[in-house]
CSV table of C-alpha atoms in Angstrom, one decimal:
chain,number,residue,atom,x,y,z
A,473,MET,CA,8.9,19.7,-35.6
A,474,ASN,CA,8.1,19.7,-31.8
A,475,THR,CA,6.5,16.2,-31.3
A,476,SER,CA,4.8,17.1,-28.0
A,477,LEU,CA,3.3,20.3,-29.5
A,478,MET,CA,2.1,18.4,-32.6
A,479,ASN,CA,0.5,15.7,-30.5
A,480,ASP,CA,-1.3,18.2,-28.3
A,481,ARG,CA,-2.6,20.2,-31.3
A,482,ALA,CA,-3.7,17.1,-33.2
A,483,LEU,CA,-5.5,15.8,-30.1
A,484,GLY,CA,-6.9,19.3,-29.5
A,485,ALA,CA,-8.3,19.4,-33.0
A,486,TYR,CA,-10.1,16.0,-32.6
A,487,LEU,CA,-11.4,16.6,-29.1
A,488,GLY,CA,-12.4,20.1,-30.0
A,489,PHE,CA,-14.3,18.7,-33.0
A,490,ALA,CA,-16.3,16.3,-30.9
A,491,ILE,CA,-17.0,18.8,-28.1
A,492,GLY,CA,-18.2,21.4,-30.7
A,493,ASP,CA,-20.5,18.8,-32.2
A,494,ALA,CA,-22.0,17.8,-28.8
A,495,LEU,CA,-22.4,21.4,-27.6
A,496,GLY,CA,-23.9,22.5,-31.0
A,497,ALA,CA,-26.3,19.6,-31.3
A,498,THR,CA,-28.4,21.0,-28.4
A,499,VAL,CA,-29.2,24.2,-30.4
A,500,GLU,CA,-29.2,22.8,-33.9
A,501,PHE,CA,-31.9,24.5,-36.1
A,502,MET,CA,-32.7,27.1,-33.4
A,503,THR,CA,-32.4,30.8,-34.0
A,504,PRO,CA,-30.1,33.1,-32.0
A,505,GLY,CA,-33.1,34.6,-30.3
A,506,GLU,CA,-34.5,31.2,-29.4
A,507,ILE,CA,-31.2,30.1,-27.9
A,508,ALA,CA,-30.8,33.3,-25.9
A,509,ALA,CA,-34.4,33.0,-24.6
A,510,LYS,CA,-33.8,29.4,-23.5
A,511,TYR,CA,-30.2,29.3,-22.4
A,512,GLY,CA,-28.9,32.8,-22.3
A,513,SER,CA,-25.4,32.0,-23.7
A,514,HIS,CA,-25.4,28.3,-24.4
A,515,CYS,CA,-22.1,27.0,-23.0
A,516,ARG,CA,-22.8,23.7,-21.2
A,517,ILE,CA,-22.9,20.3,-22.7
A,518,VAL,CA,-26.4,19.2,-21.6
A,519,GLY,CA,-27.7,17.1,-24.5
A,520,GLY,CA,-31.3,17.4,-25.6
A,521,GLY,CA,-32.1,19.3,-28.8
A,522,TRP,CA,-34.2,18.0,-31.6
A,523,LEU,CA,-32.3,14.7,-31.5
A,524,LYS,CA,-32.9,14.3,-27.7
A,525,LEU,CA,-29.3,13.4,-27.1
A,526,LYS,CA,-27.8,12.5,-23.7
A,527,ALA,CA,-25.4,15.0,-22.3
A,528,GLY,CA,-22.0,14.4,-24.0
A,529,GLU,CA,-23.5,12.4,-26.9
A,530,VAL,CA,-22.2,13.3,-30.4
A,531,THR,CA,-23.9,13.3,-33.8
A,532,ASP,CA,-23.2,11.9,-37.3
A,533,ASP,CA,-20.4,14.5,-37.6
A,534,THR,CA,-18.1,12.8,-35.1
A,535,GLU,CA,-19.4,9.3,-35.9
A,536,MET,CA,-18.5,9.6,-39.6
A,537,THR,CA,-15.2,11.2,-38.8
A,538,LEU,CA,-14.3,8.3,-36.6
A,539,CYS,CA,-15.3,5.9,-39.4
A,540,VAL,CA,-12.8,7.7,-41.7
A,541,GLY,CA,-10.1,7.4,-39.1
A,542,ASP,CA,-10.8,3.7,-38.5
A,543,ALA,CA,-10.6,3.0,-42.2
A,544,ILE,CA,-7.3,4.7,-42.6
A,545,ILE,CA,-5.8,3.0,-39.6
A,546,ASN,CA,-7.0,-0.5,-40.4
A,547,ALA,CA,-5.8,-0.2,-44.0
A,548,GLY,CA,-2.5,1.3,-42.9
A,549,GLY,CA,-3.1,4.1,-45.4
A,550,TRP,CA,-5.7,5.1,-47.9
A,551,ASP,CA,-8.5,2.7,-49.1
A,552,VAL,CA,-11.6,4.5,-50.3
A,553,HIS,CA,-13.5,1.1,-50.4
A,554,ALA,CA,-12.7,0.7,-46.7
A,555,VAL,CA,-14.1,4.2,-46.0
A,556,CYS,CA,-17.3,3.3,-47.9
A,557,GLU,CA,-17.6,0.0,-46.0
A,558,GLY,CA,-17.2,1.9,-42.7
A,559,PHE,CA,-20.0,4.4,-43.7
A,560,SER,CA,-22.2,1.5,-44.8
A,561,GLN,CA,-21.8,-0.4,-41.5
A,562,TRP,CA,-22.5,2.9,-39.6
A,563,LEU,CA,-25.7,3.5,-41.6
A,564,ARG,CA,-26.9,0.0,-40.9
A,565,SER,CA,-26.5,0.7,-37.2
A,566,VAL,CA,-29.4,3.2,-37.5
A,567,PRO,CA,-27.7,6.3,-36.2
A,568,ALA,CA,-29.7,9.1,-34.6
A,569,ASP,CA,-29.1,11.4,-37.6
A,570,VAL,CA,-27.8,11.1,-41.2
A,571,GLY,CA,-27.6,14.0,-43.7
A,572,ASN,CA,-29.6,13.4,-46.8
A,573,THR,CA,-26.7,13.7,-49.2
A,574,CYS,CA,-24.6,11.4,-47.0
A,575,ARG,CA,-27.4,8.9,-46.9
A,576,ARG,CA,-27.8,9.0,-50.7
A,577,GLY,CA,-24.1,8.5,-51.3
A,578,ILE,CA,-23.8,5.6,-48.8
A,579,ARG,CA,-26.9,3.9,-50.3
A,580,ARG,CA,-25.4,4.3,-53.8
A,581,TYR,CA,-22.3,2.4,-52.6
A,582,ILE,CA,-24.4,-0.3,-50.9
A,583,HIS,CA,-26.5,-0.7,-54.1
A,584,ASP,CA,-23.9,-0.7,-56.8
A,585,GLY,CA,-20.4,-0.7,-55.1
A,586,THR,CA,-19.3,2.6,-56.7
A,587,VAL,CA,-17.1,4.7,-54.5
A,588,ALA,CA,-17.7,8.1,-56.1
A,589,THR,CA,-20.8,10.0,-56.8
A,590,PRO,CA,-21.1,12.0,-60.1
A,591,LEU,CA,-20.8,15.8,-60.1
A,592,ASN,CA,-24.0,17.1,-58.7
A,593,GLU,CA,-25.2,20.7,-58.2
A,594,GLY,CA,-27.0,19.5,-55.1
A,595,ASP,CA,-23.9,18.3,-53.3
A,596,ALA,CA,-22.7,21.7,-51.9
A,597,GLY,CA,-23.5,20.7,-48.4
A,598,ASN,CA,-21.0,20.5,-45.5
A,599,GLY,CA,-21.1,16.7,-45.0
A,600,ALA,CA,-17.8,15.9,-46.7
A,601,CYS,CA,-15.9,18.8,-45.0
A,602,MET,CA,-17.1,17.9,-41.6
A,603,ARG,CA,-15.4,14.4,-41.6
A,604,ASN,CA,-12.0,15.0,-43.2
A,605,LEU,CA,-9.9,15.5,-40.1
A,606,PRO,CA,-8.4,12.0,-40.1
A,607,VAL,CA,-7.2,12.5,-43.7
A,608,ALA,CA,-5.5,15.8,-42.7
A,609,LEU,CA,-3.7,14.1,-39.8
A,610,ALA,CA,-2.6,11.1,-41.8
A,611,THR,CA,-1.0,13.2,-44.6
A,612,LEU,CA,0.6,16.0,-42.7
A,613,ASN,CA,3.8,16.1,-44.8
A,614,ASP,CA,2.4,14.9,-48.2
A,615,PRO,CA,0.3,17.5,-50.0
A,616,VAL,CA,-0.2,15.3,-53.0
A,617,ALA,CA,-1.6,12.5,-50.9
A,618,PHE,CA,-3.7,15.0,-48.9
A,619,ARG,CA,-5.4,16.3,-52.0
A,620,GLN,CA,-6.0,12.9,-53.5
A,621,TRP,CA,-7.3,11.3,-50.3
A,622,THR,CA,-9.4,14.4,-49.5
A,623,LEU,CA,-11.1,14.5,-52.9
A,624,GLU,CA,-11.8,10.7,-52.8
A,625,GLN,CA,-13.2,11.0,-49.3
A,626,CYS,CA,-15.4,13.9,-50.4
A,627,HIS,CA,-16.7,12.3,-53.5
A,628,THR,CA,-18.0,9.2,-51.7
A,629,THR,CA,-21.0,11.3,-51.0
A,630,HIS,CA,-20.4,14.9,-52.1
A,631,ASN,CA,-19.1,16.0,-55.5
A,632,HIS,CA,-19.2,19.8,-55.9
A,633,PRO,CA,-16.4,22.3,-56.4
A,634,LEU,CA,-17.5,24.4,-53.4
A,635,SER,CA,-17.4,21.3,-51.1
A,636,ASP,CA,-14.0,20.3,-52.5
A,637,ALA,CA,-12.5,23.8,-52.1
A,638,ALA,CA,-13.6,24.2,-48.6
A,639,THR,CA,-12.6,20.8,-47.5
A,640,LEU,CA,-9.1,21.2,-48.9
A,641,ALA,CA,-8.7,24.7,-47.4
A,642,ILE,CA,-9.9,23.7,-43.9
A,643,GLY,CA,-7.7,20.6,-44.0
A,644,ARG,CA,-4.6,22.7,-44.9
A,645,MET,CA,-5.4,25.0,-42.0
A,646,VAL,CA,-5.4,22.1,-39.6
A,647,GLN,CA,-2.2,20.7,-41.0
A,648,ARG,CA,-0.4,24.0,-40.7
A,649,LEU,CA,-1.6,24.4,-37.1
A,650,VAL,CA,-0.7,20.9,-36.0
A,651,LYS,CA,2.8,21.4,-37.4
A,652,GLY,CA,3.3,24.5,-35.2
A,653,GLY,CA,1.6,27.3,-37.2
A,654,GLY,CA,-0.7,30.0,-35.9
A,655,VAL,CA,-3.7,32.1,-36.8
A,656,SER,CA,-1.8,33.9,-39.5
A,657,ASP,CA,-1.3,30.6,-41.4
A,658,CYS,CA,-5.0,30.1,-41.4
A,659,ARG,CA,-5.5,33.6,-42.6
A,660,GLU,CA,-3.3,32.8,-45.6
A,661,GLU,CA,-5.3,29.7,-46.4
A,662,ALA,CA,-8.6,31.5,-46.0
A,663,GLN,CA,-7.4,34.3,-48.3
A,664,ALA,CA,-6.4,31.7,-50.9
A,665,LEU,CA,-9.8,30.1,-50.7
A,666,ILE,CA,-11.6,33.4,-51.1
A,667,GLU,CA,-9.4,34.3,-54.1
A,668,ALA,CA,-10.4,31.0,-55.8
A,669,GLN,CA,-14.0,31.1,-54.6
A,670,PRO,CA,-15.1,34.6,-53.6
A,671,ASN,CA,-18.4,33.3,-52.2
A,672,PHE,CA,-16.5,32.3,-49.0
A,673,ARG,CA,-15.7,35.9,-48.0
A,674,PHE,CA,-16.4,35.9,-44.3
A,675,ASP,CA,-15.4,39.2,-42.8
A,676,ARG,CA,-18.3,40.7,-40.8
A,677,TYR,CA,-20.5,37.8,-41.8
A,678,ASN,CA,-23.8,37.9,-40.0
A,679,GLY,CA,-25.9,35.6,-42.2
A,680,LEU,CA,-27.5,32.3,-41.5
A,681,CYS,CA,-25.4,29.2,-40.6
A,682,THR,CA,-27.0,26.6,-42.9
A,683,PRO,CA,-25.8,23.2,-44.1
A,684,PHE,CA,-24.7,24.9,-47.4
A,685,ILE,CA,-20.9,24.7,-47.2
A,686,VAL,CA,-20.4,28.4,-48.0
A,687,ASP,CA,-22.7,29.5,-45.0
A,688,THR,CA,-21.0,27.0,-42.7
A,689,ILE,CA,-17.5,28.0,-43.5
A,690,ARG,CA,-18.2,31.7,-43.4
A,691,THR,CA,-19.7,31.3,-40.0
A,692,VAL,CA,-16.8,29.2,-38.7
A,693,LEU,CA,-14.1,31.5,-40.1
A,694,HIS,CA,-15.8,34.6,-38.9
A,695,PHE,CA,-15.8,33.4,-35.3
A,696,TYR,CA,-12.4,31.7,-35.4
A,697,PHE,CA,-10.6,34.9,-36.4
A,698,LEU,CA,-12.6,37.0,-33.8
A,699,THR,CA,-11.9,34.7,-30.8
A,700,ASP,CA,-8.8,33.7,-28.9
A,701,SER,CA,-9.6,30.4,-27.2
A,702,VAL,CA,-11.2,27.1,-27.8
A,703,ARG,CA,-14.0,28.0,-25.4
A,704,SER,CA,-14.9,31.3,-26.9
A,705,CYS,CA,-14.6,30.1,-30.5
A,706,ILE,CA,-17.0,27.2,-30.0
A,707,ILE,CA,-19.5,29.1,-27.8
A,708,GLU,CA,-19.7,32.1,-30.2
A,709,THR,CA,-20.2,29.7,-33.1
A,710,VAL,CA,-22.9,27.5,-31.7
A,711,ASN,CA,-24.9,30.4,-30.3
A,712,VAL,CA,-25.7,31.4,-33.9
A,713,GLY,CA,-27.8,28.3,-34.1
A,714,GLY,CA,-28.7,26.8,-37.5
A,715,ASP,CA,-26.4,23.9,-38.4
A,716,ALA,CA,-24.8,24.4,-35.0
A,717,ASP,CA,-23.4,20.9,-34.6
A,718,THR,CA,-21.3,20.9,-37.8
A,719,ALA,CA,-20.3,24.6,-37.4
A,720,GLY,CA,-19.4,23.9,-33.8
A,721,ALA,CA,-17.4,20.8,-34.7
A,722,LEU,CA,-15.3,22.7,-37.3
A,723,ALA,CA,-14.8,25.7,-35.0
A,724,GLY,CA,-13.7,23.3,-32.3
A,725,MET,CA,-11.3,21.6,-34.7
A,726,LEU,CA,-9.6,24.8,-35.8
A,727,SER,CA,-9.4,26.3,-32.3
A,728,GLY,CA,-8.4,23.0,-30.8
A,729,ALA,CA,-5.6,22.7,-33.3
A,730,THR,CA,-4.6,26.3,-32.6
A,731,TYR,CA,-4.6,26.3,-28.8
A,732,GLY,CA,-4.1,22.6,-28.1
A,733,ALA,CA,-5.9,19.9,-26.1
A,734,LYS,CA,-4.5,21.3,-22.8
A,735,SER,CA,-6.6,24.5,-23.4
A,736,ILE,CA,-9.9,22.7,-23.7
A,737,PRO,CA,-12.2,23.4,-20.6
A,738,ALA,CA,-12.0,20.5,-18.1
A,739,SER,CA,-15.8,20.6,-17.6
A,740,TRP,CA,-16.4,19.8,-21.3
A,741,LEU,CA,-13.8,17.0,-21.3
A,742,ARG,CA,-15.5,15.5,-18.3
A,743,THR,CA,-18.9,15.6,-19.9
A,744,ILE,CA,-18.2,14.4,-23.5
A,745,ASP,CA,-18.9,10.7,-24.2
A,746,LYS,CA,-16.0,8.7,-22.7
A,747,ARG,CA,-16.1,6.1,-25.4
A,748,VAL,CA,-15.7,8.9,-28.0
A,749,VAL,CA,-12.8,10.3,-26.1
A,750,ALA,CA,-11.1,6.9,-25.9
A,751,ASP,CA,-11.6,6.4,-29.6
A,752,ILE,CA,-10.1,9.8,-30.4
A,753,LYS,CA,-7.1,9.2,-28.1
A,754,GLU,CA,-6.5,5.9,-29.8
A,755,GLN,CA,-6.8,7.3,-33.3
A,756,VAL,CA,-4.7,10.4,-33.0
A,757,PRO,CA,-1.3,8.7,-32.5
A,758,ALA,CA,-2.1,6.0,-35.0
A,759,LEU,CA,-3.0,8.6,-37.7
A,760,LEU,CA,0.2,10.6,-36.9
A,761,LYS,CA,2.2,7.4,-37.2
A,762,ILE,CA,0.7,6.7,-40.6
A,763,SER,CA,1.6,10.3,-41.6
A,764,ASN,CA,5.2,9.8,-40.6
A,765,MET,CA,5.4,6.5,-42.5
A,766,HIS,CA,3.8,7.9,-45.6
A,767,SER,CA,6.0,10.9,-45.7
A,768,ALA,CA,9.1,8.7,-45.3
A,769,GLN,CA,8.0,6.5,-48.2
A,770,SER,CA,7.3,9.5,-50.3
A,771,ALA,CA,10.7,11.2,-49.6
């Protein structure tokens, strides 16, 4: 495995995620027509939106992802209680935005200390999938650990087969990309997801991008496979509007893992919150180190 390539792609995935989040937040809940009327093609990180963010500020998508990464690094591996504690501290900080399902799951943990929510038909949102990147990076060569950690991470707030399936599939895509794979590897994972869950069929998808995990993933995969750069993938995705911060984050993650950190536009990197960039640059090598240690112990 090319270490330099792996580091660039892992960093690209994480930075792309945060950038897609920040760019998409501006147009979250807007329609494509509203975006076009106000911005033409929305392609600059300017803040604003319904959350009235500063330029470069991120949302709960990136904040919760960083919580997962911190918990893994501080524990030197997986500790679902540490993840829940991180979420609890984050919620107590009164963040600008919290998804309803995430809030309910975190409050459950605060109230009774349980780390998993029961199976719930209302849990098919995208909140678990959006924050699983640190798990994927910390279990690159251990598919058993990846599945276990992913499902436990998901079930802290979301327990639904569609959420589970999407989070596992997207995580496997990231892992294959970081390890040197390409778009064809993602196509294989996407096909496997569709065979197991036909609702995720995304070719020529022109529906809404809602927080429903199926709509989010269909939007992200549609544009990921139609574009050929981090810039085009994120811009095409967020200009659909709807749940644009989460879709933008996931699109940025996949395209960043495909084309690497070096391909991310410099103007976006200059604008994104510098504290977030510093946290990401600290987490990526630490998560990859845990992955190497864990795979060695499992061998």
